[in-house]
Amino acid sequence: MSKPTNVFPQRFGWVGLGAMGFPMASQLLQKLPPSCELFVYDINSVVLQKFIQANADHPAITIVSSPKEAAEYSDCFISIVPEGSHVKDVYMAPQRGALAANTGGKILIDCSTIDPGTSLEVGRAVTASHPTNPPRFFDAPVSGGTRGAEKGILTFMVGAAEDDPQFPLLRRIFSCMGTSIYPVGGQSLGLAAKLSNNYLSGMIALATSEAMNLGMRLGIDPKVLSECFKTSSGGSWVNSTVNPVPGVCPDAVTSKGYEGGFKIQLMKKDISLAIQAAKTVDAKLVLADAGLGAYAAATDDPNCRDRDSRVVYRWLGGIEP
């Protein structure tokens, strides 16, 4: 049986140990009470063993063979996978999906960044899976990148109303992995917030790359230029924290060969999803085509692919000190 709404879950199921899921699950383990258990699944058996080794001081980890098994054994089930088709498979695959388990009354959370339509479809399937005691499904995408995941300082955008009776419990769960938890409304609105955010972030990173390259080619030292931006109208989190120019933010992935961080192809995917969502509500996006074109071209560039999305600066032909 699942735990009552006001009781913190004792058993967690986790599916997805990618660049974000691995550190998020690790943070959850570190913050959970000692009595809690984690049942974890990933399609990559190697990464499962790495997860066990990285969290060897937490014996209450069990590797399971499918999302169904993770959901069956848990009170709260969390997934974070790359695309909408993967989310559908995690929840709805015959025999192996989470909904093949007895999920009555349980909490199911998807932290993936996918299109709202697919999330709504999965949510309907979750509700229909147990008519007499339906589980609750929440979209809760995250922002903050791999560094934020590793430090446990992520932002969660939760598809729930602030007065949802389960939101206080969701806040406690997400607080194990993040520091900013926003209830943004009903189902799929967490994804609406995430896609809006990533569209904005991607465009700011592209504009910052162009502006830095422009100023540097005109003769300004990049660190001086970045400092000017910080206290001027062009200031942004991107400029101050992950400036695209190597060396401006020494601790950022942009100064470490753009290794790690939020991959360029993921930014391309998220901007594409934002554009698709905009079309469904007739929202005009003036910068969309140019921005998507830049990230698509950078994704296809072997000098940029698989690197942090701010590598778009390199694709632009920006000066690298």
mmCIF file of C-alpha atoms in Angstrom:
data_model
loop_
_atom_site.group_PDB
_atom_site.id
_atom_site.type_symbol
_atom_site.label_atom_id
_atom_site.label_comp_id
_atom_site.label_asym_id
_atom_site.label_seq_id
_atom_site.Cartn_x
_atom_site.Cartn_y
_atom_site.Cartn_z
ATOM 1 C CA MET A 1 0.000 0.000 0.000
ATOM 2 C CA SER A 2 1.095 3.587 -0.644
ATOM 3 C CA LYS A 3 1.788 5.975 2.180
ATOM 4 C CA PRO A 4 -0.768 8.610 3.188
ATOM 5 C CA THR A 5 -0.337 12.044 1.661
ATOM 6 C CA ASN A 6 1.224 13.611 4.747
ATOM 7 C CA VAL A 7 3.763 10.835 5.333
ATOM 8 C CA PHE A 8 7.190 11.014 3.738
ATOM 9 C CA PRO A 9 7.763 8.003 1.459
ATOM 10 C CA GLN A 10 9.995 5.254 2.778
ATOM 11 C CA ARG A 11 10.584 3.592 -0.593
ATOM 12 C CA PHE A 12 11.549 5.436 -3.761
ATOM 13 C CA GLY A 13 11.682 4.128 -7.297
ATOM 14 C CA TRP A 14 14.046 5.860 -9.728
ATOM 15 C CA VAL A 15 14.356 5.463 -13.493
ATOM 16 C CA GLY A 16 17.074 7.289 -15.443
ATOM 17 C CA LEU A 17 20.726 7.761 -14.466
ATOM 18 C CA GLY A 18 21.885 10.106 -17.191
ATOM 19 C CA ALA A 19 23.845 13.336 -16.821
ATOM 20 C CA MET A 20 21.118 14.803 -14.596
ATOM 21 C CA GLY A 21 19.509 11.700 -13.140
ATOM 22 C CA PHE A 22 22.719 10.265 -11.696
ATOM 23 C CA PRO A 23 23.601 13.262 -9.476
ATOM 24 C CA MET A 24 19.943 13.921 -8.635
ATOM 25 C CA ALA A 25 19.436 10.366 -7.393
ATOM 26 C CA SER A 26 22.703 10.605 -5.470
ATOM 27 C CA GLN A 27 21.568 13.809 -3.780
ATOM 28 C CA LEU A 28 18.239 12.199 -2.913
ATOM 29 C CA LEU A 29 20.072 9.289 -1.292
ATOM 30 C CA GLN A 30 22.249 11.615 0.766
ATOM 31 C CA LYS A 31 19.272 13.570 2.082
ATOM 32 C CA LEU A 32 16.837 10.719 2.717
ATOM 33 C CA PRO A 33 16.348 9.393 6.249
ATOM 34 C CA PRO A 34 18.457 6.255 6.884
ATOM 35 C CA SER A 35 15.329 4.097 6.942
ATOM 36 C CA CYS A 36 14.468 4.875 3.305
ATOM 37 C CA GLU A 37 15.168 2.589 0.344
ATOM 38 C CA LEU A 38 15.860 3.326 -3.322
ATOM 39 C CA PHE A 39 14.962 0.978 -6.181
ATOM 40 C CA VAL A 40 16.780 2.100 -9.294
ATOM 41 C CA TYR A 41 16.657 1.216 -12.991
ATOM 42 C CA ASP A 42 18.469 2.348 -16.125
ATOM 43 C CA ILE A 43 18.780 0.716 -19.539
ATOM 44 C CA ASN A 44 22.567 0.975 -19.150
ATOM 45 C CA SER A 45 23.779 -1.738 -16.782
ATOM 46 C CA VAL A 46 27.246 -0.170 -16.585
ATOM 47 C CA VAL A 47 25.900 3.101 -15.207
ATOM 48 C CA LEU A 48 23.873 1.168 -12.643
ATOM 49 C CA GLN A 49 27.054 -0.381 -11.273
ATOM 50 C CA LYS A 50 28.768 3.013 -11.278
ATOM 51 C CA PHE A 51 25.846 4.398 -9.285
ATOM 52 C CA ILE A 52 26.184 1.626 -6.705
ATOM 53 C CA GLN A 53 29.921 2.256 -6.432
ATOM 54 C CA ALA A 54 29.506 6.030 -6.165
ATOM 55 C CA ASN A 55 26.990 5.575 -3.353
ATOM 56 C CA ALA A 56 28.633 2.663 -1.569
ATOM 57 C CA ASP A 57 27.993 4.282 1.810
ATOM 58 C CA HIS A 58 24.241 3.949 1.199
ATOM 59 C CA PRO A 59 23.464 0.223 1.397
ATOM 60 C CA ALA A 60 19.711 0.673 0.875
ATOM 61 C CA ILE A 61 19.972 0.647 -2.945
ATOM 62 C CA THR A 62 18.439 -2.122 -4.996
ATOM 63 C CA ILE A 63 18.916 -2.482 -8.754
ATOM 64 C CA VAL A 64 15.711 -3.619 -10.430
ATOM 65 C CA SER A 65 15.057 -5.018 -13.888
ATOM 66 C CA SER A 66 12.357 -2.671 -15.177
ATOM 67 C CA PRO A 67 10.343 0.490 -14.476
ATOM 68 C CA LYS A 68 7.489 -1.818 -13.459
ATOM 69 C CA GLU A 69 9.599 -3.325 -10.700
ATOM 70 C CA ALA A 70 10.771 0.101 -9.519
ATOM 71 C CA ALA A 71 7.160 1.281 -9.333
ATOM 72 C CA GLU A 72 5.934 -1.914 -7.680
ATOM 73 C CA TYR A 73 8.381 -1.666 -4.789
ATOM 74 C CA SER A 74 8.128 2.099 -4.221
ATOM 75 C CA ASP A 75 5.786 4.575 -2.591
ATOM 76 C CA CYS A 76 7.121 7.422 -4.767
ATOM 77 C CA PHE A 77 8.337 6.815 -8.324
ATOM 78 C CA ILE A 78 10.587 9.346 -10.112
ATOM 79 C CA SER A 79 11.723 9.303 -13.732
ATOM 80 C CA ILE A 80 14.073 11.489 -15.756
ATOM 81 C CA VAL A 81 14.810 10.374 -19.318
ATOM 82 C CA PRO A 82 15.774 12.214 -22.539
ATOM 83 C CA GLU A 83 12.641 12.323 -24.714
ATOM 84 C CA GLY A 84 8.876 11.970 -24.777
ATOM 85 C CA SER A 85 9.009 8.547 -26.414
ATOM 86 C CA HIS A 86 11.207 7.365 -23.544
ATOM 87 C CA VAL A 87 8.748 8.715 -20.964
ATOM 88 C CA LYS A 88 5.879 6.865 -22.652
ATOM 89 C CA ASP A 89 7.945 3.695 -22.613
ATOM 90 C CA VAL A 90 8.848 4.100 -18.939
ATOM 91 C CA TYR A 91 5.214 4.406 -17.927
ATOM 92 C CA MET A 92 3.167 2.687 -20.621
ATOM 93 C CA ALA A 93 5.259 -0.165 -22.073
ATOM 94 C CA PRO A 94 3.316 -3.437 -21.817
ATOM 95 C CA GLN A 95 4.543 -5.764 -19.051
ATOM 96 C CA ARG A 96 7.588 -3.583 -18.237
ATOM 97 C CA GLY A 97 6.225 -0.068 -17.790
ATOM 98 C CA ALA A 98 5.490 1.499 -14.417
ATOM 99 C CA LEU A 99 1.741 1.268 -15.005
ATOM 100 C CA ALA A 100 1.983 -2.506 -15.289
ATOM 101 C CA ALA A 101 2.638 -2.418 -11.535
ATOM 102 C CA ASN A 102 0.133 -1.818 -8.766
ATOM 103 C CA THR A 103 0.481 1.965 -8.460
ATOM 104 C CA GLY A 104 -2.791 2.638 -6.680
ATOM 105 C CA GLY A 105 -2.574 5.805 -4.571
ATOM 106 C CA LYS A 106 1.135 6.287 -5.234
ATOM 107 C CA ILE A 107 2.969 9.430 -6.342
ATOM 108 C CA LEU A 108 4.545 9.306 -9.798
ATOM 109 C CA ILE A 109 6.836 12.159 -10.846
ATOM 110 C CA ASP A 110 8.452 12.794 -14.210
ATOM 111 C CA CYS A 111 11.354 15.249 -14.229
ATOM 112 C CA SER A 112 12.084 14.865 -17.954
ATOM 113 C CA THR A 113 11.939 17.812 -20.350
ATOM 114 C CA ILE A 114 9.466 16.736 -23.029
ATOM 115 C CA ASP A 115 6.491 18.168 -24.910
ATOM 116 C CA PRO A 116 3.418 18.962 -22.776
ATOM 117 C CA GLY A 117 1.145 16.852 -24.981
ATOM 118 C CA THR A 118 3.019 13.647 -24.264
ATOM 119 C CA SER A 119 3.086 14.431 -20.556
ATOM 120 C CA LEU A 120 -0.679 14.938 -20.554
ATOM 121 C CA GLU A 121 -1.126 11.631 -22.386
ATOM 122 C CA VAL A 122 0.969 9.825 -19.796
ATOM 123 C CA GLY A 123 -0.920 11.593 -17.014
ATOM 124 C CA ARG A 124 -4.251 10.377 -18.373
ATOM 125 C CA ALA A 125 -2.898 6.841 -18.588
ATOM 126 C CA VAL A 126 -1.701 7.065 -14.980
ATOM 127 C CA THR A 127 -5.134 8.177 -13.760
ATOM 128 C CA ALA A 128 -6.890 5.449 -15.743
ATOM 129 C CA SER A 129 -4.527 2.739 -14.509
ATOM 130 C CA HIS A 130 -6.230 2.402 -11.142
ATOM 131 C CA PRO A 131 -9.788 3.833 -11.236
ATOM 132 C CA THR A 132 -10.679 3.021 -7.630
ATOM 133 C CA ASN A 133 -7.505 4.467 -6.105
ATOM 134 C CA PRO A 134 -5.789 6.517 -8.820
ATOM 135 C CA PRO A 135 -2.129 7.422 -8.444
ATOM 136 C CA ARG A 136 -1.110 11.067 -8.793
ATOM 137 C CA PHE A 137 1.156 12.074 -11.663
ATOM 138 C CA PHE A 138 3.200 15.286 -11.650
ATOM 139 C CA ASP A 139 5.486 16.821 -14.265
ATOM 140 C CA ALA A 140 8.426 18.439 -12.498
ATOM 141 C CA PRO A 141 11.221 19.364 -14.914
ATOM 142 C CA VAL A 142 14.388 20.851 -13.477
ATOM 143 C CA SER A 143 16.805 23.654 -14.271
ATOM 144 C CA GLY A 144 20.324 24.258 -13.044
ATOM 145 C CA GLY A 145 22.390 21.906 -15.159
ATOM 146 C CA THR A 146 24.669 19.104 -14.059
ATOM 147 C CA ARG A 147 26.507 21.358 -11.638
ATOM 148 C CA GLY A 148 23.254 22.306 -9.946
ATOM 149 C CA ALA A 149 22.312 18.638 -9.762
ATOM 150 C CA GLU A 150 25.649 17.718 -8.207
ATOM 151 C CA LYS A 151 25.316 20.456 -5.596
ATOM 152 C CA GLY A 152 21.631 19.810 -4.881
ATOM 153 C CA ILE A 153 20.623 23.349 -5.843
ATOM 154 C CA LEU A 154 18.258 22.679 -8.741
ATOM 155 C CA THR A 155 15.086 24.572 -9.567
ATOM 156 C CA PHE A 156 11.957 22.417 -9.832
ATOM 157 C CA MET A 157 9.013 23.644 -11.908
ATOM 158 C CA VAL A 158 6.092 21.591 -10.680
ATOM 159 C CA GLY A 159 2.874 21.002 -12.579
ATOM 160 C CA ALA A 160 0.744 21.446 -9.479
ATOM 161 C CA ALA A 161 -1.192 24.236 -7.839
ATOM 162 C CA GLU A 162 0.199 25.740 -4.659
ATOM 163 C CA ASP A 163 -2.915 24.598 -2.798
ATOM 164 C CA ASP A 164 -2.672 21.019 -4.071
ATOM 165 C CA PRO A 165 -2.891 18.859 -0.931
ATOM 166 C CA GLN A 166 0.172 16.903 -2.036
ATOM 167 C CA PHE A 167 2.359 19.888 -2.809
ATOM 168 C CA PRO A 168 3.824 20.174 0.731
ATOM 169 C CA LEU A 169 5.010 16.567 0.397
ATOM 170 C CA LEU A 170 6.346 17.216 -3.102
ATOM 171 C CA ARG A 171 8.256 20.212 -1.755
ATOM 172 C CA ARG A 172 9.896 18.019 0.899
ATOM 173 C CA ILE A 173 10.910 15.453 -1.711
ATOM 174 C CA PHE A 174 12.267 18.028 -4.170
ATOM 175 C CA SER A 175 14.111 19.834 -1.385
ATOM 176 C CA CYS A 176 16.390 16.795 -1.202
ATOM 177 C CA MET A 177 17.649 17.731 -4.664
ATOM 178 C CA GLY A 178 16.950 21.429 -5.121
ATOM 179 C CA THR A 179 16.595 24.776 -3.417
ATOM 180 C CA SER A 180 13.899 26.453 -5.510
ATOM 181 C CA ILE A 181 10.566 24.672 -5.903
ATOM 182 C CA TYR A 182 7.802 26.443 -7.819
ATOM 183 C CA PRO A 183 4.205 25.245 -8.107
ATOM 184 C CA VAL A 184 3.235 26.681 -11.490
ATOM 185 C CA GLY A 185 -0.339 25.386 -11.852
ATOM 186 C CA GLY A 186 -1.902 22.198 -13.150
ATOM 187 C CA GLN A 187 -0.587 19.209 -15.029
ATOM 188 C CA SER A 188 1.910 19.931 -17.842
ATOM 189 C CA LEU A 189 2.455 23.539 -16.706
ATOM 190 C CA GLY A 190 5.783 22.587 -15.153
ATOM 191 C CA LEU A 191 6.882 21.702 -18.669
ATOM 192 C CA ALA A 192 5.396 24.936 -20.008
ATOM 193 C CA ALA A 193 7.603 26.831 -17.548
ATOM 194 C CA LYS A 194 10.689 24.741 -18.392
ATOM 195 C CA LEU A 195 10.345 25.148 -22.158
ATOM 196 C CA SER A 196 9.790 28.884 -21.752
ATOM 197 C CA ASN A 197 12.875 29.079 -19.543
ATOM 198 C CA ASN A 198 15.112 27.101 -21.883
ATOM 199 C CA TYR A 199 13.979 29.092 -24.892
ATOM 200 C CA LEU A 200 14.939 32.257 -23.014
ATOM 201 C CA SER A 201 18.208 30.798 -21.737
ATOM 202 C CA GLY A 202 19.208 29.591 -25.198
ATOM 203 C CA MET A 203 18.532 32.953 -26.797
ATOM 204 C CA ILE A 204 20.394 34.811 -24.048
ATOM 205 C CA ALA A 205 23.405 32.502 -24.451
ATOM 206 C CA LEU A 206 23.409 33.074 -28.209
ATOM 207 C CA ALA A 207 23.074 36.847 -27.843
ATOM 208 C CA THR A 208 25.797 36.902 -25.165
ATOM 209 C CA SER A 209 28.083 34.919 -27.482
ATOM 210 C CA GLU A 210 27.508 37.391 -30.306
ATOM 211 C CA ALA A 211 27.982 40.419 -28.059
ATOM 212 C CA MET A 212 31.168 39.071 -26.481
ATOM 213 C CA ASN A 213 32.640 38.252 -29.881
ATOM 214 C CA LEU A 214 31.713 41.692 -31.177
ATOM 215 C CA GLY A 215 33.302 43.538 -28.260
ATOM 216 C CA MET A 216 36.425 41.390 -28.293
ATOM 217 C CA ARG A 217 36.941 41.886 -32.022
ATOM 218 C CA LEU A 218 36.657 45.614 -31.405
ATOM 219 C CA GLY A 219 39.515 45.305 -28.927
ATOM 220 C CA ILE A 220 37.988 44.847 -25.454
ATOM 221 C CA ASP A 221 39.394 42.344 -22.971
ATOM 222 C CA PRO A 222 36.686 39.665 -22.439
ATOM 223 C CA LYS A 223 36.734 39.849 -18.638
ATOM 224 C CA VAL A 224 36.401 43.628 -18.735
ATOM 225 C CA LEU A 225 33.530 43.345 -21.200
ATOM 226 C CA SER A 226 31.751 40.768 -19.048
ATOM 227 C CA GLU A 227 32.131 43.001 -15.982
ATOM 228 C CA CYS A 228 30.588 45.878 -17.943
ATOM 229 C CA PHE A 229 27.625 43.687 -18.822
ATOM 230 C CA LYS A 230 27.117 42.641 -15.180
ATOM 231 C CA THR A 231 26.099 46.135 -14.068
ATOM 232 C CA SER A 232 24.504 47.184 -17.328
ATOM 233 C CA SER A 233 21.284 46.387 -19.142
ATOM 234 C CA GLY A 234 22.919 43.426 -20.914
ATOM 235 C CA GLY A 235 23.636 41.592 -17.677
ATOM 236 C CA SER A 236 22.366 38.020 -17.203
ATOM 237 C CA TRP A 237 22.940 34.783 -15.320
ATOM 238 C CA VAL A 238 24.620 33.369 -18.426
ATOM 239 C CA ASN A 239 27.113 36.235 -18.586
ATOM 240 C CA SER A 240 27.915 36.106 -14.884
ATOM 241 C CA THR A 241 27.955 32.343 -14.304
ATOM 242 C CA VAL A 242 28.659 30.488 -17.561
ATOM 243 C CA ASN A 243 29.968 33.163 -19.883
ATOM 244 C CA PRO A 244 30.448 31.465 -23.279
ATOM 245 C CA VAL A 245 34.006 32.805 -23.664
ATOM 246 C CA PRO A 246 36.607 30.435 -22.173
ATOM 247 C CA GLY A 247 38.420 31.939 -19.189
ATOM 248 C CA VAL A 248 35.850 34.570 -18.252
ATOM 249 C CA CYS A 249 34.225 32.269 -15.669
ATOM 250 C CA PRO A 250 37.163 30.016 -14.671
ATOM 251 C CA ASP A 251 35.077 27.427 -12.799
ATOM 252 C CA ALA A 252 32.431 27.042 -15.505
ATOM 253 C CA VAL A 253 32.292 24.276 -18.110
ATOM 254 C CA THR A 254 32.849 26.958 -20.733
ATOM 255 C CA SER A 255 36.408 27.294 -19.413
ATOM 256 C CA LYS A 256 36.967 23.535 -19.391
ATOM 257 C CA GLY A 257 36.668 22.748 -23.055
ATOM 258 C CA TYR A 258 32.875 22.968 -22.815
ATOM 259 C CA GLU A 259 32.960 19.447 -21.363
ATOM 260 C CA GLY A 260 29.919 18.526 -19.281
ATOM 261 C CA GLY A 261 27.027 20.868 -18.687
ATOM 262 C CA PHE A 262 23.900 21.008 -20.847
ATOM 263 C CA LYS A 263 24.672 19.457 -24.222
ATOM 264 C CA ILE A 264 24.198 21.504 -27.363
ATOM 265 C CA GLN A 265 21.862 18.892 -28.867
ATOM 266 C CA LEU A 266 19.621 19.109 -25.799
ATOM 267 C CA MET A 267 19.317 22.860 -26.256
ATOM 268 C CA LYS A 268 18.370 22.241 -29.874
ATOM 269 C CA LYS A 269 15.735 19.748 -28.693
ATOM 270 C CA ASP A 270 14.282 22.091 -26.068
ATOM 271 C CA ILE A 271 14.082 25.086 -28.410
ATOM 272 C CA SER A 272 12.344 22.838 -30.936
ATOM 273 C CA LEU A 273 9.853 21.770 -28.262
ATOM 274 C CA ALA A 274 9.267 25.400 -27.269
ATOM 275 C CA ILE A 275 8.585 26.326 -30.886
ATOM 276 C CA GLN A 276 6.137 23.429 -31.223
ATOM 277 C CA ALA A 277 4.365 24.490 -28.031
ATOM 278 C CA ALA A 278 4.195 28.101 -29.221
ATOM 279 C CA LYS A 279 2.433 27.003 -32.397
ATOM 280 C CA THR A 280 -0.294 25.255 -30.408
ATOM 281 C CA VAL A 281 -1.216 28.499 -28.624
ATOM 282 C CA ASP A 282 -0.406 30.939 -31.444
ATOM 283 C CA ALA A 283 2.467 32.592 -29.548
ATOM 284 C CA LYS A 284 4.700 34.621 -31.856
ATOM 285 C CA LEU A 285 8.430 33.877 -31.529
ATOM 286 C CA VAL A 286 10.507 36.348 -33.515
ATOM 287 C CA LEU A 287 13.926 34.900 -32.603
ATOM 288 C CA ALA A 288 12.965 31.249 -32.884
ATOM 289 C CA ASP A 289 14.052 30.339 -36.404
ATOM 290 C CA ALA A 290 17.441 32.043 -36.205
ATOM 291 C CA GLY A 291 18.134 30.640 -32.746
ATOM 292 C CA LEU A 292 17.116 27.105 -33.650
ATOM 293 C CA GLY A 293 19.175 27.314 -36.832
ATOM 294 C CA ALA A 294 22.271 28.283 -34.846
ATOM 295 C CA TYR A 295 21.896 25.471 -32.321
ATOM 296 C CA ALA A 296 21.085 22.942 -35.047
ATOM 297 C CA ALA A 297 24.204 23.903 -36.999
ATOM 298 C CA ALA A 298 26.348 23.793 -33.856
ATOM 299 C CA THR A 299 24.924 20.366 -33.044
ATOM 300 C CA ASP A 300 26.075 19.120 -36.441
ATOM 301 C CA ASP A 301 29.555 20.620 -35.989
ATOM 302 C CA PRO A 302 31.969 17.924 -34.713
ATOM 303 C CA ASN A 303 33.836 20.625 -32.765
ATOM 304 C CA CYS A 304 30.662 21.430 -30.841
ATOM 305 C CA ARG A 305 28.520 18.294 -30.606
ATOM 306 C CA ASP A 306 28.222 16.654 -27.176
ATOM 307 C CA ARG A 307 29.643 19.785 -25.528
ATOM 308 C CA ASP A 308 27.901 22.324 -23.332
ATOM 309 C CA SER A 309 25.347 24.398 -25.239
ATOM 310 C CA ARG A 310 27.334 27.608 -24.721
ATOM 311 C CA VAL A 311 29.781 26.115 -27.237
ATOM 312 C CA VAL A 312 27.592 27.965 -29.734
ATOM 313 C CA TYR A 313 30.173 30.721 -29.148
ATOM 314 C CA ARG A 314 32.782 28.498 -30.801
ATOM 315 C CA TRP A 315 30.415 27.770 -33.702
ATOM 316 C CA LEU A 316 30.026 31.515 -34.232
ATOM 317 C CA GLY A 317 33.762 31.766 -34.769
ATOM 318 C CA GLY A 318 34.257 33.543 -31.483
ATOM 319 C CA ILE A 319 37.767 34.361 -30.333
ATOM 320 C CA GLU A 320 38.981 31.847 -27.743
ATOM 321 C CA PRO A 321 41.691 33.469 -25.599
#
